[in-house]
Short mmCIF file of C-alpha atoms (C1' of nucleotides) in Angstrom, two decimals:
data_model
loop_
_atom_site.label_atom_id
_atom_site.label_comp_id
_atom_site.label_asym_id
_atom_site.label_seq_id
_atom_site.Cartn_x
_atom_site.Cartn_y
_atom_site.Cartn_z
CA MET Q 191 27.14 26.81 -9.18
CA THR Q 192 29.61 25.73 -11.40
CA ALA Q 193 33.47 25.69 -10.35
CA PRO Q 194 35.38 28.18 -11.42
CA SER Q 195 37.92 26.39 -13.34
CA ALA Q 196 35.76 23.59 -14.79
CA THR Q 197 34.07 23.78 -18.49
CA PRO Q 198 30.00 23.62 -18.03
CA VAL Q 199 28.65 20.65 -20.38
CA PRO Q 200 25.50 21.94 -21.80
CA THR Q 201 22.33 20.27 -20.41
CA GLY Q 202 21.10 17.92 -23.34
CA SER Q 203 24.78 17.09 -23.95
CA MET Q 204 24.95 16.36 -19.81
CA ASN Q 205 22.02 14.29 -20.34
CA GLU Q 206 22.68 12.38 -22.93
CA ALA Q 207 26.17 11.86 -21.51
CA GLY Q 208 24.17 9.97 -17.98
CA ALA Q 209 22.44 8.15 -20.79
CA ARG Q 210 25.95 6.72 -22.07
CA LEU Q 211 27.04 5.92 -18.72
CA VAL Q 212 24.57 3.87 -17.50
CA ALA Q 213 23.75 1.99 -20.10
CA TRP Q 214 27.51 1.22 -20.26
CA TYR Q 215 27.09 0.58 -16.75
CA ASP Q 216 24.49 -2.13 -17.41
CA ARG Q 217 26.38 -3.87 -19.97
CA HIS Q 218 29.70 -3.75 -17.73
CA ARG Q 219 29.06 -3.69 -13.80
CA ARG Q 220 31.01 -6.41 -12.33
CA ALA Q 221 29.41 -9.28 -10.81
CA LEU Q 222 30.20 -8.17 -7.10
CA PRO Q 223 28.49 -10.36 -3.38
CA TRP Q 224 26.77 -6.67 -2.41
CA ARG Q 225 25.03 -6.12 -5.97
CA ASP Q 226 23.11 -9.26 -5.37
CA THR Q 227 20.98 -7.64 -2.76
CA SER Q 228 19.04 -4.91 -1.80
CA ASP Q 229 19.15 -5.51 2.08
CA PRO Q 230 20.36 -1.92 3.50
CA TYR Q 231 22.49 -3.46 5.69
CA ARG Q 232 24.64 -5.73 3.37
CA ILE Q 233 24.76 -3.01 1.52
CA TRP Q 234 25.73 -0.85 4.57
CA VAL Q 235 28.41 -3.61 5.67
CA SER Q 236 29.97 -3.23 2.06
CA GLU Q 237 30.72 0.58 2.17
CA VAL Q 238 32.60 0.37 5.03
CA MET Q 239 34.52 -2.32 4.56
CA LEU Q 240 35.36 -0.62 0.81
CA GLN Q 241 36.39 2.03 2.33
CA GLN Q 242 40.21 3.31 1.14
CA THR Q 243 40.19 -0.98 0.92
CA ARG Q 244 40.25 -3.17 -2.38
CA VAL Q 245 37.57 -4.91 -3.65
CA GLU Q 246 39.39 -8.01 -3.60
CA THR Q 247 40.73 -7.82 -0.82
CA VAL Q 248 37.01 -6.89 0.78
CA ILE Q 249 35.01 -10.30 -0.60
CA PRO Q 250 35.74 -12.40 1.31
CA TYR Q 251 36.04 -10.55 4.87
CA TYR Q 252 32.16 -9.79 3.85
CA HIS Q 253 31.43 -13.14 3.56
CA ALA Q 254 31.98 -14.24 6.94
CA PHE Q 255 31.25 -10.90 8.92
CA LEU Q 256 27.57 -11.60 6.89
CA GLU Q 257 27.15 -15.25 7.90
CA ARG Q 258 28.06 -14.41 11.44
CA PHE Q 259 26.44 -11.72 11.41
CA PRO Q 260 23.48 -11.63 8.99
CA THR Q 261 21.25 -9.02 10.25
CA VAL Q 262 21.93 -5.64 12.18
CA HIS Q 263 19.76 -6.95 15.33
CA ALA Q 264 22.69 -9.84 14.79
CA LEU Q 265 25.70 -7.33 14.70
CA ALA Q 266 24.04 -5.68 17.74
CA ALA Q 267 23.88 -8.34 20.25
CA ALA Q 268 27.37 -8.79 19.40
CA ASP Q 269 30.54 -9.25 21.20
CA SER Q 270 32.50 -6.26 20.69
CA ASP Q 271 35.43 -8.72 20.67
CA ASP Q 272 34.38 -10.79 17.84
CA VAL Q 273 33.64 -8.12 15.46
CA LEU Q 274 36.79 -6.81 15.74
CA ARG Q 275 38.18 -10.78 14.87
CA LEU Q 276 36.08 -11.12 11.91
CA TRP Q 277 37.63 -7.60 10.91
CA GLN Q 278 41.60 -8.49 11.56
CA GLY Q 279 43.64 -7.99 8.92
CA LEU Q 280 41.32 -5.45 7.65
CA GLY Q 281 42.43 -2.14 8.66
CA TYR Q 282 41.07 0.81 9.94
CA TYR Q 283 39.87 -1.25 13.68
CA ARG Q 284 37.83 2.08 14.42
CA ARG Q 285 35.15 1.05 11.62
CA ALA Q 286 34.25 -2.12 13.36
CA ARG Q 287 33.62 -0.67 16.16
CA HIS Q 288 31.49 2.41 14.80
CA LEU Q 289 29.92 -0.09 12.45
CA HIS Q 290 29.50 -2.25 15.88
CA GLU Q 291 27.68 0.95 18.05
CA ALA Q 292 25.99 1.81 15.04
CA ALA Q 293 23.70 -1.06 14.59
CA GLN Q 294 22.99 -0.61 18.36
CA GLN Q 295 21.80 2.49 17.88
CA LEU Q 296 19.71 1.52 14.92
CA VAL Q 297 18.53 -1.72 17.34
CA ARG Q 298 17.72 1.16 20.11
CA GLN Q 299 16.17 3.95 18.47
CA TRP Q 300 14.45 2.23 15.48
CA ASP Q 301 14.02 -1.46 16.08
CA GLY Q 302 16.63 -2.27 13.67
CA ARG Q 303 14.79 -0.43 11.14
CA PHE Q 304 16.72 1.82 8.87
CA PRO Q 305 15.57 5.71 9.86
CA ALA Q 306 13.18 6.96 6.94
CA ASP Q 307 15.31 10.96 7.01
CA ILE Q 308 18.68 9.92 5.80
CA ARG Q 309 19.46 12.95 7.98
CA ALA Q 310 19.28 10.30 11.06
CA PHE Q 311 21.42 7.66 9.74
CA ARG Q 312 24.43 9.74 8.47
CA ARG Q 313 24.44 10.80 12.14
CA LEU Q 314 25.07 7.32 13.07
CA PRO Q 315 29.40 6.42 14.32
CA GLY Q 316 31.42 6.38 11.23
CA VAL Q 317 28.55 7.06 8.80
CA GLY Q 318 30.11 10.68 6.43
CA ASP Q 319 28.19 11.72 3.85
CA TYR Q 320 29.48 9.59 1.21
CA THR Q 321 28.37 6.68 2.89
CA ALA Q 322 24.86 7.65 4.21
CA GLY Q 323 24.67 8.56 0.25
CA ALA Q 324 25.78 5.30 -1.18
CA VAL Q 325 23.21 3.20 1.52
CA TYR Q 326 20.01 5.70 0.85
CA SER Q 327 20.83 5.50 -3.15
CA ILE Q 328 21.83 2.09 -3.92
CA ALA Q 329 19.07 0.76 -1.18
CA PHE Q 330 16.30 2.76 -1.35
CA GLY Q 331 16.47 4.69 -4.55
CA GLU Q 332 16.83 8.01 -2.80
CA PRO Q 333 18.56 10.92 -5.17
CA VAL Q 334 21.48 11.83 -2.73
CA PRO Q 335 25.13 12.33 -4.01
CA ALA Q 336 27.86 9.34 -2.90
CA ILE Q 337 30.80 10.98 -3.43
CA ASP Q 338 33.94 8.56 -3.02
CA GLY Q 339 37.25 8.53 -4.96
CA ASN Q 340 35.69 7.25 -7.85
CA VAL Q 341 33.89 9.26 -8.23
CA ALA Q 342 36.03 12.38 -7.77
CA ARG Q 343 38.54 11.17 -10.48
CA VAL Q 344 35.15 10.43 -12.99
CA PHE Q 345 34.25 14.50 -12.64
CA ALA Q 346 37.38 15.95 -12.07
CA ARG Q 347 38.53 14.45 -15.26
CA TRP Q 348 35.19 14.83 -16.92
CA LEU Q 349 35.04 18.67 -16.09
CA GLY Q 350 38.50 19.28 -15.84
CA ILE Q 351 38.32 20.92 -12.54
CA GLU Q 352 41.37 22.09 -11.49
CA GLU Q 353 40.91 22.58 -7.53
CA PRO Q 354 40.47 20.45 -4.88
CA MET Q 355 37.81 17.98 -4.89
CA ASP Q 356 37.02 19.02 -0.96
CA LYS Q 357 36.68 22.79 -2.29
CA PRO Q 358 32.39 23.07 -1.33
CA ALA Q 359 31.98 25.06 -4.95
CA VAL Q 360 33.68 22.19 -6.47
CA ARG Q 361 31.20 19.78 -4.65
CA LYS Q 362 28.47 21.79 -5.07
CA SER Q 363 28.47 21.57 -9.20
CA VAL Q 364 29.11 18.04 -8.83
CA GLU Q 365 26.57 17.27 -6.66
CA ALA Q 366 24.13 18.55 -9.12
CA VAL Q 367 25.29 16.75 -11.96
CA ILE Q 368 24.73 13.51 -9.74
CA ARG Q 369 21.72 14.89 -8.98
CA GLN Q 370 20.18 15.44 -12.89
CA TRP Q 371 21.49 12.20 -13.38
CA GLN Q 372 19.82 10.41 -10.68
CA GLN Q 373 16.30 12.04 -11.60
CA ALA Q 374 16.44 10.75 -14.69
CA PHE Q 375 18.01 7.18 -15.15
CA GLY Q 376 17.64 6.07 -11.52
CA PRO Q 377 19.57 7.27 -7.94
CA SER Q 378 20.86 3.34 -7.43
CA ARG Q 379 22.25 3.24 -10.99
CA VAL Q 380 23.91 6.48 -11.64
CA THR Q 381 25.60 5.96 -8.21
CA GLN Q 382 26.95 2.90 -8.65
CA ALA Q 383 27.79 3.93 -12.75
CA VAL Q 384 30.28 6.36 -11.76
CA MET Q 385 32.28 4.28 -9.50
CA GLU Q 386 32.14 1.57 -11.56
CA LEU Q 387 33.51 3.56 -14.24
CA GLY Q 388 36.00 4.98 -11.88
CA ALA Q 389 37.12 1.75 -10.13
CA THR Q 390 37.37 -0.30 -13.58
CA VAL Q 391 38.25 2.40 -16.56
CA CYS Q 392 39.04 6.05 -15.42
CA MET Q 393 41.71 4.47 -13.23
CA PRO Q 394 44.14 6.69 -10.72
CA ARG Q 395 47.08 5.80 -13.17
CA LEU Q 396 45.19 3.71 -16.27
CA TRP Q 397 42.31 5.69 -18.07
CA ARG Q 398 41.17 3.43 -21.33
CA CYS Q 399 39.01 6.19 -22.45
CA ASP Q 400 38.76 4.09 -25.58
CA ASP Q 401 35.84 2.11 -23.53
CA CYS Q 402 34.66 5.34 -21.87
CA PRO Q 403 31.08 6.30 -22.26
CA LEU Q 404 32.20 9.42 -20.98
CA ALA Q 405 34.52 10.81 -23.55
CA ALA Q 406 33.23 12.52 -26.17
CA GLU Q 407 32.91 15.74 -23.73
CA CYS Q 408 36.29 14.67 -20.92
CA GLU Q 409 38.31 17.82 -20.97
CA ALA Q 410 41.12 15.36 -19.35
CA ARG Q 411 40.99 13.42 -22.47
CA ARG Q 412 41.34 16.51 -24.76
CA GLY Q 413 44.77 18.11 -23.19
CA GLN Q 414 46.07 15.05 -22.04
CA ARG Q 415 45.85 15.64 -18.55
CA GLN Q 416 44.48 12.65 -17.38
CA GLY Q 417 47.30 11.78 -14.90
CA ASP Q 418 47.10 15.20 -13.90
CA LEU Q 419 43.64 15.78 -12.87
CA PRO Q 420 42.42 15.45 -9.60
CA VAL Q 421 44.66 17.61 -8.54
CA ARG Q 422 45.81 15.87 -4.94
CA ARG Q 423 48.06 17.85 -1.94
CA ALA Q 424 51.41 16.78 -1.32
CA ARG Q 425 52.42 14.37 1.72
CA GLY Q 426 54.70 15.18 3.86
CA ALA Q 427 57.40 12.35 4.64
CA ARG Q 428 56.94 9.30 7.15
CA PRO Q 429 58.35 9.48 10.41
CA VAL Q 430 60.15 6.18 11.35
CA MET Q 431 59.77 4.64 15.06
CA ASP Q 432 62.13 1.94 15.97
CA VAL Q 433 60.02 -0.76 18.06
CA LEU Q 434 61.29 -3.32 20.58
CA ALA Q 435 59.04 -6.42 20.94
CA LEU Q 436 58.89 -9.11 23.95
CA LEU Q 437 58.53 -12.37 23.60
CA VAL Q 438 58.48 -13.89 26.77
CA HIS Q 439 57.32 -17.66 26.97
CA GLY Q 440 57.31 -20.95 28.72
CA GLY Q 441 55.09 -23.82 28.86
CA GLY Q 442 54.07 -23.00 25.24
CA ARG Q 443 52.89 -20.36 25.78
CA VAL Q 444 53.28 -16.08 24.76
CA LEU Q 445 52.77 -13.34 27.14
CA LEU Q 446 50.06 -11.17 24.69
CA VAL Q 447 48.94 -7.53 25.58
CA ARG Q 448 46.15 -5.51 24.39
CA ARG Q 449 46.31 -2.10 23.11
CA PRO Q 450 44.91 0.97 24.47
CA ALA Q 451 41.09 2.01 23.46
CA GLU Q 452 41.95 4.72 21.10
CA GLY Q 453 44.84 5.45 18.66
CA LEU Q 454 46.79 3.49 16.39
CA LEU Q 455 45.63 -0.12 16.31
CA ALA Q 456 42.89 0.83 19.20
CA ASP Q 457 42.23 -2.65 21.15
CA MET Q 458 44.30 -4.90 19.00
CA TRP Q 459 46.04 -7.22 20.92
CA GLN Q 460 50.23 -7.67 20.03
CA LEU Q 461 54.28 -8.44 22.32
CA PRO Q 462 54.16 -6.08 24.82
CA ALA Q 463 56.71 -3.51 23.39
CA VAL Q 464 58.41 0.11 23.48
CA GLU Q 465 58.75 2.03 20.79
CA ARG Q 466 60.88 5.61 20.09
CA PRO Q 467 61.28 7.77 17.10
CA ARG Q 468 64.04 7.11 15.35
CA ALA Q 469 65.84 10.80 13.73
CA GLU Q 470 65.61 11.57 10.00
CA SER Q 471 67.87 9.40 7.85
CA ALA Q 472 69.54 8.01 10.88
CA PRO Q 473 70.63 4.35 10.01
CA SER Q 474 69.15 1.78 11.96
CA PRO Q 475 70.26 0.65 14.76
CA THR Q 476 72.65 -2.25 15.87
CA ASP Q 477 71.68 -5.64 17.83
CA ASP Q 478 73.58 -4.30 20.59
CA GLU Q 479 71.97 -0.40 20.99
CA LEU Q 480 68.66 -2.53 20.64
CA LEU Q 481 69.91 -5.25 23.21
CA ALA Q 482 70.84 -1.58 25.12
CA TRP Q 483 67.63 0.10 24.81
CA GLY Q 484 66.17 -3.14 25.74
CA ARG Q 485 67.44 -4.00 28.85
CA GLU Q 486 67.15 -0.58 29.72
CA ALA Q 487 63.43 -0.41 29.39
CA PHE Q 488 62.56 -4.21 29.57
CA GLY Q 489 64.83 -4.85 32.80
CA ALA Q 490 62.07 -2.60 34.42
CA TRP Q 491 59.95 -5.72 33.64
CA GLY Q 492 61.61 -8.12 35.28
CA CYS Q 493 63.03 -9.09 32.11
CA ASP Q 494 66.34 -10.31 31.99
CA GLY Q 495 68.52 -12.40 29.27
CA LEU Q 496 67.44 -10.76 25.63
CA ARG Q 497 69.08 -11.77 22.61
CA VAL Q 498 67.78 -10.10 18.91
CA LEU Q 499 65.20 -13.32 17.13
CA GLY Q 500 64.13 -11.64 14.24
CA ARG Q 501 63.06 -7.75 12.55
CA ALA Q 502 60.45 -6.82 10.60
CA ARG Q 503 59.74 -3.38 8.94
CA HIS Q 504 56.09 -2.51 9.05
CA GLU Q 505 55.03 0.68 6.78
CA PHE Q 506 51.49 2.10 7.78
CA THR Q 507 50.28 4.85 5.73
CA HIS Q 508 51.45 7.83 7.83
CA ARG Q 509 54.58 5.72 9.72
CA VAL Q 510 56.95 2.97 9.66
CA TRP Q 511 57.49 0.68 12.39
CA ASP Q 512 60.78 -1.01 12.69
CA VAL Q 513 60.44 -3.72 14.65
CA THR Q 514 62.89 -5.53 16.52
CA LEU Q 515 61.68 -9.21 18.49
CA LEU Q 516 63.75 -9.64 21.77
CA GLU Q 517 63.24 -12.98 23.39
CA ALA Q 518 64.08 -13.05 27.12
CA SER Q 519 65.06 -15.85 29.01
CA GLN Q 520 64.41 -15.05 32.52
CA TRP Q 521 61.51 -12.83 33.68
CA SER Q 522 60.62 -12.23 37.63
CA PRO Q 523 57.31 -13.35 38.96
CA GLN Q 524 55.55 -10.02 38.83
CA ALA Q 525 56.69 -9.03 34.96
CA VAL Q 526 52.80 -9.60 34.70
CA ARG Q 527 51.26 -7.77 36.81
CA GLU Q 528 53.79 -4.80 35.45
CA LEU Q 529 52.51 -5.17 32.22
CA GLU Q 530 48.92 -5.23 33.10
CA ARG Q 531 50.31 -1.95 34.91
CA THR Q 532 50.91 -0.85 31.78
CA TRP Q 533 49.02 -2.41 28.82
CA VAL Q 534 44.92 -2.83 29.47
CA ALA Q 535 45.17 -6.09 29.65
CA ALA Q 536 47.63 -9.37 29.56
CA ALA Q 537 47.53 -12.54 28.81
CA TRP Q 538 48.82 -16.24 28.24
CA ALA Q 539 48.49 -17.60 24.96
CA ALA Q 540 49.71 -21.15 23.62
CA PRO Q 541 49.66 -21.19 19.11
CA ASP Q 542 46.42 -22.70 18.92
CA GLU Q 543 44.51 -19.54 21.06
CA TRP Q 544 45.86 -16.74 19.32
CA PRO Q 545 42.88 -16.91 16.81
CA ARG Q 546 41.06 -15.54 19.77
CA TYR Q 547 43.47 -12.36 19.97
CA PRO Q 548 42.52 -10.28 17.26
CA LEU Q 549 46.59 -9.07 16.12
CA ALA Q 550 47.96 -6.59 14.31
CA ARG Q 551 49.56 -7.41 11.39
CA VAL Q 552 53.35 -7.07 12.15
CA TYR Q 553 52.75 -9.08 15.61
CA GLU Q 554 50.57 -11.72 13.62
CA ARG Q 555 53.89 -12.25 11.76
CA LEU Q 556 56.83 -11.91 14.28
CA LEU Q 557 54.87 -15.11 15.93
CA HIS Q 558 54.76 -16.85 12.93
CA LEU Q 559 58.67 -16.38 12.55
CA TRP Q 560 59.38 -17.44 16.18
CA LEU Q 561 57.38 -20.58 15.71
CA HIS Q 562 58.77 -21.25 12.49
CA PRO Q 563 61.81 -19.70 12.13
CA ALA Q 564 62.79 -21.94 8.82
CA LYS Q 565 59.71 -21.25 7.14
CA SER Q 566 60.30 -17.68 7.62
CA ALA Q 567 63.59 -17.55 6.70
CA ASP Q 568 63.44 -15.98 2.81
CA SER Q 569 59.99 -14.38 3.62
CA GLN Q 570 59.40 -10.63 4.16
CA VAL Q 571 59.44 -11.15 7.87
CA ASN Q 572 62.58 -10.59 8.70
CA ARG Q 573 64.46 -7.89 6.01
CA VAL Q 574 64.72 -5.54 7.53
"C1'" DT I 248 42.49 22.60 8.34
"C1'" DA I 249 45.46 18.85 8.31
"C1'" DC I 250 46.26 14.88 10.80
"C1'" DC I 251 45.14 10.32 11.93
"C1'" DC I 252 44.18 5.73 11.33
"C1'" DG I 253 46.35 -0.68 8.64
"C1'" DT I 254 46.64 -3.51 4.74
"C1'" DG I 255 48.35 -4.96 0.51
"C1'" DG I 256 49.69 -4.36 -4.17
"C1'" DC I 257 51.33 -2.80 -8.04
"C1'" DC I 258 54.73 -0.09 -10.88
"C1'" DT U 119 62.82 -0.12 -3.46
"C1'" DG U 120 59.95 3.55 -2.19
"C1'" DG U 121 56.20 5.89 -3.33
"C1'" DC U 122 51.19 5.67 -4.24
"C1'" DC U 123 46.75 4.45 -3.83
"C1'" DA U 124 41.66 1.89 -2.80
"C1'" DA U 125 34.15 2.43 -2.65
"C1'" DG U 126 36.06 8.05 4.19
"C1'" DG U 127 35.14 9.15 8.41
"C1'" DG U 128 36.80 11.59 13.18
"C1'" DT U 129 38.71 15.20 14.83
#
DNA sequence: TACCCGTGGCC
DNA sequence: TGGCCAAGGGT
């Protein structure tokens, strides 16, 4: 089935285009760590880390992770906090938990091997259509499509698709081309070639059509519509949350708490904190307002003598945190017990123990600000 | 279906 | 500076 707005490419020139694409790939492919192996486990780990994450960011995490967990069995046997620590800073932490759980399922059900049927692998937590297709086409040479953002962009432009790429009819038309190419030129090579083209030539805000093996038939290039394709839906404004973080310290140790197992930054550690939404277009609260809020919120936890130490703005994809760091000079003995009731867990940790606690980035930066106020003075940390 | 889920880099 | 976005999946 061909998407209504797409211009069909004749079968003959379709295969010529595919031949040019894989020839281009053989010549221009980047040397990446996960291209040195056909081990499905290593390819799987790379695909999960690369979800919504840049190659340069992933590479050091990839090496550290595989050194620590070189096999499915090693990962399955790991402590979940160790897995999360190796993921610290990479974001989307649910990926780590899903990967760990999926490894355990592979060991339980298939003795740590990958099931012969891709549909069984697809059912594992954290494995979607893309990841299943990528692992099984690249590692096992199965002719199954793997459509990621790169692939969607390349085909949206090449075929001039004016509809959202997630529509089933559009998807089917793209998958048909990919399968045809995979039969002719090899599944692994085709999967990686299309992604590589999207990553290095047919990029979102830059397109080097002079270097593109698909330029001859490209609909977007013909109409100079590269920047308009693929069509994307508008994103809503991100809500701003004001966050008050509490620094309680004594004897060189700081009180840390653990976030719930579900939701934002699941299972990660941070300082005790409260948050509230800021009215749209309202100004950032003053120090006096924040102190009043802090006395109200943290007074119940037995904390007093509050002062503002610094502020940090942290932008997620879908929301913004404006975090103010408050230091408490006094707290009652039952403060920790109150906090343990409010949070999953609480612990006193000296700076050399902080690496044991997977910390969300913004709290890493706030703790660094407290530890090294001079060094942080003109960094981004305390600008708001 | 639309929203939730992180981080860092780019223009 | 602010918006956008990068090899998605879950609900």
